[in-house]
CSV table of C-alpha atoms (C1' of nucleotides) in Angstrom, one decimal:
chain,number,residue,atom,x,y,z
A,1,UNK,CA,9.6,17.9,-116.5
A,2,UNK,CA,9.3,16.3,-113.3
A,3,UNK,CA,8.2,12.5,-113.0
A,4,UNK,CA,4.9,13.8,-110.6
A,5,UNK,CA,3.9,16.1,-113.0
A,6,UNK,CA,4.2,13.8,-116.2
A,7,UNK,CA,2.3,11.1,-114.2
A,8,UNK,CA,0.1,13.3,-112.0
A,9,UNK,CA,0.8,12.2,-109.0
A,10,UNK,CA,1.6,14.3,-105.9
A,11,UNK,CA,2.9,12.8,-102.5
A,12,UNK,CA,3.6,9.5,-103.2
A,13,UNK,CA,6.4,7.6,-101.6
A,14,UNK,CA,10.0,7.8,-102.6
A,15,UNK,CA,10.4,4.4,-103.6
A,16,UNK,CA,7.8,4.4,-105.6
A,17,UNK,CA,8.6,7.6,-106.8
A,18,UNK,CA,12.2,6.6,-108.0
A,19,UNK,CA,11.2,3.0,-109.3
A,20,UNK,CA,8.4,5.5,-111.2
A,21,UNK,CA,10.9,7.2,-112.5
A,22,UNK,CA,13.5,5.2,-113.7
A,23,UNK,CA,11.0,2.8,-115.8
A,24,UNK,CA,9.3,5.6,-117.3
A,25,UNK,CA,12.8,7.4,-118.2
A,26,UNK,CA,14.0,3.4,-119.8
A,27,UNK,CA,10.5,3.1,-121.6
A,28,UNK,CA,11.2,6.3,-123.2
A,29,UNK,CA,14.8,5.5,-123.7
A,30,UNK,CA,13.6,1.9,-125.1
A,31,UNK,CA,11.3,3.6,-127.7
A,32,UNK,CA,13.4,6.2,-129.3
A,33,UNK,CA,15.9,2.8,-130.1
A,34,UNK,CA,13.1,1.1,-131.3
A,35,UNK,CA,12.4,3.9,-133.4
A,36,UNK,CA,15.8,3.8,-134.7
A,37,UNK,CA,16.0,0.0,-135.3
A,38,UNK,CA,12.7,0.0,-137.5
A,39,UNK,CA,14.5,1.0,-140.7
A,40,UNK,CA,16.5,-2.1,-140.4
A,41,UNK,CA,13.5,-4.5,-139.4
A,42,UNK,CA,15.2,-5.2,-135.8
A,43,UNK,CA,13.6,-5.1,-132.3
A,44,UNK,CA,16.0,-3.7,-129.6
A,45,UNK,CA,16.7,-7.4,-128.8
A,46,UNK,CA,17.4,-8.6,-131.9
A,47,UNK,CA,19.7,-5.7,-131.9
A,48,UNK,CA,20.9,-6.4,-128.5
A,49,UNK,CA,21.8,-10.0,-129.6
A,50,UNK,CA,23.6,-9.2,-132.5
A,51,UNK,CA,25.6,-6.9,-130.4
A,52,UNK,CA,26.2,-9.4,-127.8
A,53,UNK,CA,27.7,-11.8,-130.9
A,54,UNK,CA,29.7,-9.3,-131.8
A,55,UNK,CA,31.2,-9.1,-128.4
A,56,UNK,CA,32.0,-12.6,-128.8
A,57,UNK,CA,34.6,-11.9,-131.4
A,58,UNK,CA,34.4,-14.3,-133.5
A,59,UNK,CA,33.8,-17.0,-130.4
A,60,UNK,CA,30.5,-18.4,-130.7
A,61,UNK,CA,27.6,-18.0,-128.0
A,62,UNK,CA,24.9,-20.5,-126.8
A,63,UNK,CA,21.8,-19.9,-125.7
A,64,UNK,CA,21.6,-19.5,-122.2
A,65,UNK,CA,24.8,-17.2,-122.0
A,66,UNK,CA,22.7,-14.9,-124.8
A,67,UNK,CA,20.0,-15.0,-122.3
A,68,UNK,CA,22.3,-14.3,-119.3
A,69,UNK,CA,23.7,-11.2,-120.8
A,70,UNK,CA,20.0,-9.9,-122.6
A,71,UNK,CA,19.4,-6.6,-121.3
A,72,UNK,CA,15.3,-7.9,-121.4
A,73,UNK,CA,15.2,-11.8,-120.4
A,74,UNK,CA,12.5,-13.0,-122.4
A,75,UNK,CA,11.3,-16.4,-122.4
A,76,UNK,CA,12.2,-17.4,-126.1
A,77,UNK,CA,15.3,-17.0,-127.2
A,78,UNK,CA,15.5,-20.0,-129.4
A,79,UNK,CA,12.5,-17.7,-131.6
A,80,UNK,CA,14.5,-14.8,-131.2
A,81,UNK,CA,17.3,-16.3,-132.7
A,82,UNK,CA,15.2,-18.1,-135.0
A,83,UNK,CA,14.9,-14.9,-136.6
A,84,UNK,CA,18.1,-13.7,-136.4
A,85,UNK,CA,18.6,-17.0,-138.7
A,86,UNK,CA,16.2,-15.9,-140.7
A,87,UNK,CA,17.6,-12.6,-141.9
A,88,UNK,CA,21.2,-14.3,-142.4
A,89,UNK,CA,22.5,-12.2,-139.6
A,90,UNK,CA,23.5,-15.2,-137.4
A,91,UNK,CA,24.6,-18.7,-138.1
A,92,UNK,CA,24.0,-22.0,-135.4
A,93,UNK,CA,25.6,-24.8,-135.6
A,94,UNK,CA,25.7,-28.0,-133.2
A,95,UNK,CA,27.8,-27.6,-130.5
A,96,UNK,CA,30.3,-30.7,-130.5
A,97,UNK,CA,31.6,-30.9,-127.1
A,98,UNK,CA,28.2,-30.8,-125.3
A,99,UNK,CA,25.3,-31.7,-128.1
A,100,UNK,CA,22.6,-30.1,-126.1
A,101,UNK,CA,24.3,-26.5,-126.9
A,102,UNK,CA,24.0,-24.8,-129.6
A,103,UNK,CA,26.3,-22.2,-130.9
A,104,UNK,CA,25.7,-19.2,-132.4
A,105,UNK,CA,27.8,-17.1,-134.2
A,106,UNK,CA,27.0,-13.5,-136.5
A,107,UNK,CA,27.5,-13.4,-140.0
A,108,UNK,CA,29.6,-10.7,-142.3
A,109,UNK,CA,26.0,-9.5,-142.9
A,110,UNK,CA,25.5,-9.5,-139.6
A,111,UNK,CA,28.3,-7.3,-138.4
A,112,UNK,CA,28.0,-4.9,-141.5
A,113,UNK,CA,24.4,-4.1,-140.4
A,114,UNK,CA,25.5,-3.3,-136.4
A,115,UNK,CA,27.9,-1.2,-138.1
A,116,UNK,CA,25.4,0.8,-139.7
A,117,UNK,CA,23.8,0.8,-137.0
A,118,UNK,CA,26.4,1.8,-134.6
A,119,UNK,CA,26.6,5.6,-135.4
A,120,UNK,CA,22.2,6.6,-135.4
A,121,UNK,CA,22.4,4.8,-131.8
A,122,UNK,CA,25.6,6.3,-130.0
A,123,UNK,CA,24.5,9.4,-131.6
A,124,UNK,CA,21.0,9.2,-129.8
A,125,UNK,CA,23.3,7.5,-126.3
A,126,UNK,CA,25.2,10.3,-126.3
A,127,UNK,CA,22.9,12.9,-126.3
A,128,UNK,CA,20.7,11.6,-123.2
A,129,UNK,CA,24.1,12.5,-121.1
A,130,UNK,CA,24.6,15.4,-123.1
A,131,UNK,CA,23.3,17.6,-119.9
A,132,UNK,CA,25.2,15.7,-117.4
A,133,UNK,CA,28.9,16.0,-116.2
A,134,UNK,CA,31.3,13.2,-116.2
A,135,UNK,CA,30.3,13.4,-112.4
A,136,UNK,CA,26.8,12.7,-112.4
A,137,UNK,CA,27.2,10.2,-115.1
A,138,UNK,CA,29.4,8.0,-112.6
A,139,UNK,CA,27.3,9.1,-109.5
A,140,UNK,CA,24.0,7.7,-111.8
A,141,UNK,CA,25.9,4.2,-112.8
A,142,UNK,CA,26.6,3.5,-109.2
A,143,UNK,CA,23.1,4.0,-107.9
A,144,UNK,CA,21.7,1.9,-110.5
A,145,UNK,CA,24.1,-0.7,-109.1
A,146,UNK,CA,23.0,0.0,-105.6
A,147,UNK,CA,19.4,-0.4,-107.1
A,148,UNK,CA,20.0,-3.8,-108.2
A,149,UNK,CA,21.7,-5.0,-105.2
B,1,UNK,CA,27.6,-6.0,-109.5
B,2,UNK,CA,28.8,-3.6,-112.7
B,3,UNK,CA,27.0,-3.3,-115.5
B,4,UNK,CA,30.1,-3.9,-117.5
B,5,UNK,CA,30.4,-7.8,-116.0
B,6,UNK,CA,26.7,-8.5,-116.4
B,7,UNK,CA,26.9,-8.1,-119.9
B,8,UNK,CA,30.4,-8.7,-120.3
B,9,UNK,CA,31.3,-5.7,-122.1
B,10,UNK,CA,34.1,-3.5,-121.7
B,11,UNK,CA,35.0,-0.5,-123.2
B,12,UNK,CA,31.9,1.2,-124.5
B,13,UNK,CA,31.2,4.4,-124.7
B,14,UNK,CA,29.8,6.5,-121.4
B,15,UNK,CA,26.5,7.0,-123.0
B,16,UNK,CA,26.2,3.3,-124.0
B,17,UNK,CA,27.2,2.1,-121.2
B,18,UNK,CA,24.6,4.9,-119.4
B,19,UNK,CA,21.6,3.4,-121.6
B,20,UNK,CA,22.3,0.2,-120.9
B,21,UNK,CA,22.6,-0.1,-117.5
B,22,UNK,CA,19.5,2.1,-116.8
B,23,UNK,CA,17.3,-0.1,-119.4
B,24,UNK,CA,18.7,-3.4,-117.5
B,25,UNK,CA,17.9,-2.5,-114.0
B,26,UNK,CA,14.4,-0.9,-114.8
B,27,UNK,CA,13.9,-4.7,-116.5
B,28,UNK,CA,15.0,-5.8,-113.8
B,29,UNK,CA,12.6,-4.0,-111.5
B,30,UNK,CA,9.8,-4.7,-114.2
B,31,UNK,CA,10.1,-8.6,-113.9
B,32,UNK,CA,10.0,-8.2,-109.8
B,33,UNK,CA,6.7,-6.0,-110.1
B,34,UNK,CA,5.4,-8.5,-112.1
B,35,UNK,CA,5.9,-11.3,-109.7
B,36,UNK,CA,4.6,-9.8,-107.0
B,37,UNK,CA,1.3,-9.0,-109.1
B,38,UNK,CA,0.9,-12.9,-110.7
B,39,UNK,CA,-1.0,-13.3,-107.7
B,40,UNK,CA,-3.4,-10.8,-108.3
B,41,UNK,CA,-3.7,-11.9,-111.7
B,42,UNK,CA,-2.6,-7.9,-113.4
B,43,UNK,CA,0.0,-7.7,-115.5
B,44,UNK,CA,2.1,-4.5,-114.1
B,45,UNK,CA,0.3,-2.1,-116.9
B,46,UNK,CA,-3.1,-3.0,-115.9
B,47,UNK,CA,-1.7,-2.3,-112.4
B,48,UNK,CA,-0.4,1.0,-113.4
B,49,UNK,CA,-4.3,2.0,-115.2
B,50,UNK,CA,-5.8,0.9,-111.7
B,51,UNK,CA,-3.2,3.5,-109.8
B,52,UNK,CA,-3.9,6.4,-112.3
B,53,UNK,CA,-7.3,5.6,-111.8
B,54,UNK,CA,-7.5,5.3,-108.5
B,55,UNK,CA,-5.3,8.4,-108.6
B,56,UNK,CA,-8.5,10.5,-110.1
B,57,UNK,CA,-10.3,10.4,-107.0
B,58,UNK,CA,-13.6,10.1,-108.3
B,59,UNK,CA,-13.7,11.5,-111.3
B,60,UNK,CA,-13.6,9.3,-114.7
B,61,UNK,CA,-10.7,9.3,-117.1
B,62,UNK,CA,-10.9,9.2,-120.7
B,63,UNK,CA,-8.3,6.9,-123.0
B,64,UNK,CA,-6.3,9.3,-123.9
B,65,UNK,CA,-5.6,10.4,-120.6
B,66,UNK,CA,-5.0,7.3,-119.4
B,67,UNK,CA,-2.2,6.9,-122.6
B,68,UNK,CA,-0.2,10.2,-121.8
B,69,UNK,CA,0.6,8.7,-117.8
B,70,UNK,CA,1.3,5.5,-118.5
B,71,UNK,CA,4.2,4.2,-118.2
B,72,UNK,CA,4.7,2.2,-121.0
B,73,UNK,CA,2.6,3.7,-123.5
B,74,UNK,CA,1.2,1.2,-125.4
B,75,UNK,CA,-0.6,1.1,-129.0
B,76,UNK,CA,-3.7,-0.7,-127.6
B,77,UNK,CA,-5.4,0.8,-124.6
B,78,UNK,CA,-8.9,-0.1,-125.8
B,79,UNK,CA,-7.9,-3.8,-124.9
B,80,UNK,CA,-6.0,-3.4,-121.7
B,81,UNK,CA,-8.9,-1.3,-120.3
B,82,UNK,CA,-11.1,-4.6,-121.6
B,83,UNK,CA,-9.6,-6.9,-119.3
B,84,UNK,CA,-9.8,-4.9,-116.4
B,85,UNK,CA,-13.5,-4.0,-117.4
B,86,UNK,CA,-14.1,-8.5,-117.8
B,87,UNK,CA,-12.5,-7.9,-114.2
B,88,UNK,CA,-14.9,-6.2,-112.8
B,89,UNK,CA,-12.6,-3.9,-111.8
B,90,UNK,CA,-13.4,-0.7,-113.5
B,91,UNK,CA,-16.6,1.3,-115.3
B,92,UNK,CA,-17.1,2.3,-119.1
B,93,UNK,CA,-19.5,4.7,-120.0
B,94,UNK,CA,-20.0,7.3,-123.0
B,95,UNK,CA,-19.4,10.7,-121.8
B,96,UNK,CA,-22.4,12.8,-122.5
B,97,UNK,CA,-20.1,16.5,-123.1
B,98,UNK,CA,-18.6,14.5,-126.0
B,99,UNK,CA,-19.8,11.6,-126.7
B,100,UNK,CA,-16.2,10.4,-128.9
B,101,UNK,CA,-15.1,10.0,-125.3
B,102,UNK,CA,-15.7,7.3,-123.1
B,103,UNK,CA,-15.3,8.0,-119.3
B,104,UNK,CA,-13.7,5.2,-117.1
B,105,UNK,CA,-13.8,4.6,-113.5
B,106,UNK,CA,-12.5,2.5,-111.2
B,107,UNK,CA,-14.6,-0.1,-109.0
B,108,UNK,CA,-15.2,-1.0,-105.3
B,109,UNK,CA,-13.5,-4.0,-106.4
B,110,UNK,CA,-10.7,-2.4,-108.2
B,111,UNK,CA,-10.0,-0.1,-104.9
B,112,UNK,CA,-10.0,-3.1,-102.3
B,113,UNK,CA,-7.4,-5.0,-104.9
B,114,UNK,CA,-5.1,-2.4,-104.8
B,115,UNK,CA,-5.3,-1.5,-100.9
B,116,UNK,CA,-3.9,-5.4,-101.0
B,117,UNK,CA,-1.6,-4.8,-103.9
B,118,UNK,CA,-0.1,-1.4,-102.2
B,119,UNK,CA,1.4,-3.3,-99.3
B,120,UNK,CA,3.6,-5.9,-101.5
B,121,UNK,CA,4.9,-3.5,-104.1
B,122,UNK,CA,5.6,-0.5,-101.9
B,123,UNK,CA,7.5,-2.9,-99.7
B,124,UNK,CA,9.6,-3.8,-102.5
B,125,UNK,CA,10.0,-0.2,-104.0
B,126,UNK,CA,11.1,1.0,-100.4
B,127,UNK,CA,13.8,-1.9,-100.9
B,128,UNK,CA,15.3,-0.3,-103.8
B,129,UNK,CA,16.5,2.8,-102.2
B,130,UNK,CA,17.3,1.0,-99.0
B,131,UNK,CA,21.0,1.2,-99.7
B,132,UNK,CA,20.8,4.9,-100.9
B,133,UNK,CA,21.0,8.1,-98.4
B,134,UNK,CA,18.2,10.6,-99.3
B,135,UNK,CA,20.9,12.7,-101.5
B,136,UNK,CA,21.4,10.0,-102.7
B,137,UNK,CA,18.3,9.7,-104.4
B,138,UNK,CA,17.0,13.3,-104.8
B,139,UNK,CA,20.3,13.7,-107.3
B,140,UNK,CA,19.4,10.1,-109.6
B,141,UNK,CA,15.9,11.3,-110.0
B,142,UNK,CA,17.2,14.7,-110.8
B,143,UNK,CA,19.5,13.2,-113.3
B,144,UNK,CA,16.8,11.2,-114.7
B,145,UNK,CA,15.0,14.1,-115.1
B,146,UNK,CA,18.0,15.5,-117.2
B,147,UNK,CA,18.1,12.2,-119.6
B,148,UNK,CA,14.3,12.4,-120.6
B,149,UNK,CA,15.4,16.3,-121.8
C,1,DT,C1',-25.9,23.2,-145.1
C,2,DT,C1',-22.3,20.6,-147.0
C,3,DA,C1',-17.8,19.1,-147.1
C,4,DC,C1',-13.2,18.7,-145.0
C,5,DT,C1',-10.4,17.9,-140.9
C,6,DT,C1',-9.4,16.5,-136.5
C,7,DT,C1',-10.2,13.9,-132.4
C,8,DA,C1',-11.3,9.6,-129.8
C,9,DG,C1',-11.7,5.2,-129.8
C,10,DT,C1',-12.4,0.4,-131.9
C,11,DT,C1',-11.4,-3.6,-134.6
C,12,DG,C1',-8.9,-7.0,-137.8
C,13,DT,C1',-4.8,-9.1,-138.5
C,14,DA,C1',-0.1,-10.3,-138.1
C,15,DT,C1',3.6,-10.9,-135.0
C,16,DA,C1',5.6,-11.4,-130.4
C,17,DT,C1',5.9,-13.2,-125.9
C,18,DA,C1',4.8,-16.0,-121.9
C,19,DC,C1',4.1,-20.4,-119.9
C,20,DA,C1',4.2,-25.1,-119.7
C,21,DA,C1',5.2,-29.4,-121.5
C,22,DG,C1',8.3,-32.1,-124.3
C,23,DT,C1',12.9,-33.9,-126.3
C,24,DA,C1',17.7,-35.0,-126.3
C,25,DT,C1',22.0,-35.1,-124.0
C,26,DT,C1',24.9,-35.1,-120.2
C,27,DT,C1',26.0,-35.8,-115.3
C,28,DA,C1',25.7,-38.1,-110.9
C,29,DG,C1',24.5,-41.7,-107.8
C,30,DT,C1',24.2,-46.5,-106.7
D,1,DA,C1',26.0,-50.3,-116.3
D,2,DC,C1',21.5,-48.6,-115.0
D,3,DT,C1',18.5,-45.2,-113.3
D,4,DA,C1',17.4,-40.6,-111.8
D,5,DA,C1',18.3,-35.8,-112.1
D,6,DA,C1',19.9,-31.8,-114.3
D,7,DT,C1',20.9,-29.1,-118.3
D,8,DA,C1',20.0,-27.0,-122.8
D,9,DC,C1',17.1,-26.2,-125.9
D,10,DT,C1',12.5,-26.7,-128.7
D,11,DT,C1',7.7,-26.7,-129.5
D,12,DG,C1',2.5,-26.0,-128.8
D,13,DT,C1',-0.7,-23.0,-127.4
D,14,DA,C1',-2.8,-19.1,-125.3
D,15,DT,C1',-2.4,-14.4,-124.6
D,16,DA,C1',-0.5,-9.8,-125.6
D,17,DT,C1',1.0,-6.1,-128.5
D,18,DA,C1',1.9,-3.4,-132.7
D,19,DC,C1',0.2,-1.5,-136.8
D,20,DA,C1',-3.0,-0.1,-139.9
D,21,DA,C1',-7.5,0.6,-141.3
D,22,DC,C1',-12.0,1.9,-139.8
D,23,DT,C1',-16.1,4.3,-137.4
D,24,DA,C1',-18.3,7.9,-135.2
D,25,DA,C1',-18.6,12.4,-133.2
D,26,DA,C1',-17.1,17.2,-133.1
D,27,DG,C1',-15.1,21.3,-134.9
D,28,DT,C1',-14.2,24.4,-138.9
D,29,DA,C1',-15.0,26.9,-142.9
D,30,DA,C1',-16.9,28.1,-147.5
DNA sequence: TTACTTTAGTTGTATATACAAGTATTTAGT
DNA sequence: ACTAAATACTTGTATATACAACTAAAGTAA
């Protein structure tokens, strides 16, 4: 279904058509994972975080290169992570070079939970490009990029 | 920049990858609306009732209408519609063909904030696609049309 | 008519998030 | 070494949002 016709909106212009869009389509996109995370009690940033750990590889993160690489900034993250502590997911710890970091590293439980995880949310990623060829998929990812610019 | 070195991630699956990216950059765009509206004092979901509003032309809209073309759906619509109401910058009355309903308009004063809001945010969604030939960006809207199936 | 269901919206409460102010540590300048 | 500025994070507080329970009106059916 077209975006005018969902919204109800004839005639408008392109740009705001397009931005329309695109954070319609993400709201949508950001709802089915939420849907997915509430079995295991996690918001898609809590999610996001732990996979962002992960990606650390054993390395530990701080804070503000968490934020950096959070797909939603959000003003918080100590409470986010605070959280994450909660739940045993993630471990912090003083950072001893510079004492104003922290660092923050996932747990076992952590990881065994993103790899439960793992197969519900590729399985719902890979059916949003399901309808698109390896073209469009690659035409799409550089006009988001172009977007951001 | 790539999605891949904001979030320094490599490797992911396409669909990942996909999800991602298009969930960052409509954030991204999300956090600039809502700069531009701090002025005005609207959080960009108020903004978005005002232009589906306004979009009516006259005639009221119920709640649940409201809910289905929002953007962001959101579990509380009562309250949003509240603020704008303490505003001033829409009507609420009971409509008299079924009175579950209530009927909502929008305001002389709710019309002359937008004319001033319509400048600023057009501006920037005309800034988006500024890089993008119109091919361009009849084929990502087309393509996000093809995700949301 | 009465009872059951559905629809439309509201309200209570718990949690989340934003914003601003505050603390501690490090860096830089004199 | 001393002071000022910057960095990294935390905390208080106000507001926003989610979720579930609730009310009221309308439709349905025996």
């Amino acid at each position: 279904m077209k975006i005018e016709d969902i919204i109800q909106s004839k005639a408008m212009p392109l740009g705001r058509k397009t931005a329309l869009n695109l954070m319609y389509t993400s709201n949508l996109l950001q709802d089915k994972t939420a849907e997915i995370l509430k079995p295991f009690d996690l918001s898609p940033e809590q999610f996001n975080v732990l996979r962002i750990l992960r990606g650390q590889k054993g390395n530990p993160a701080n804070l503000c290169t968490i934020q950096e690489r959070m797909i939603c900034k959000m003003s918080n993250t100590t409470r986010l992570v605070d959280k994450l502590l909660a739940k045993g997911l993630v471990e912090r710890s003083v950072c001893q070079e510079n004492r104003r970091k922290v660092e923050i590293n996932i747990t076992e439980k952590g990881l065994s939970i993103l790899a439960e995880i793992d197969e519900p949310i590729d399985e719902h990623n890979s059916n949003i490009i399901k309808n698109l060829t390896k073209e469009e998929i690659e035409a799409f990812n550089e006009t988001l990029e172009k977007i951001r610019d």
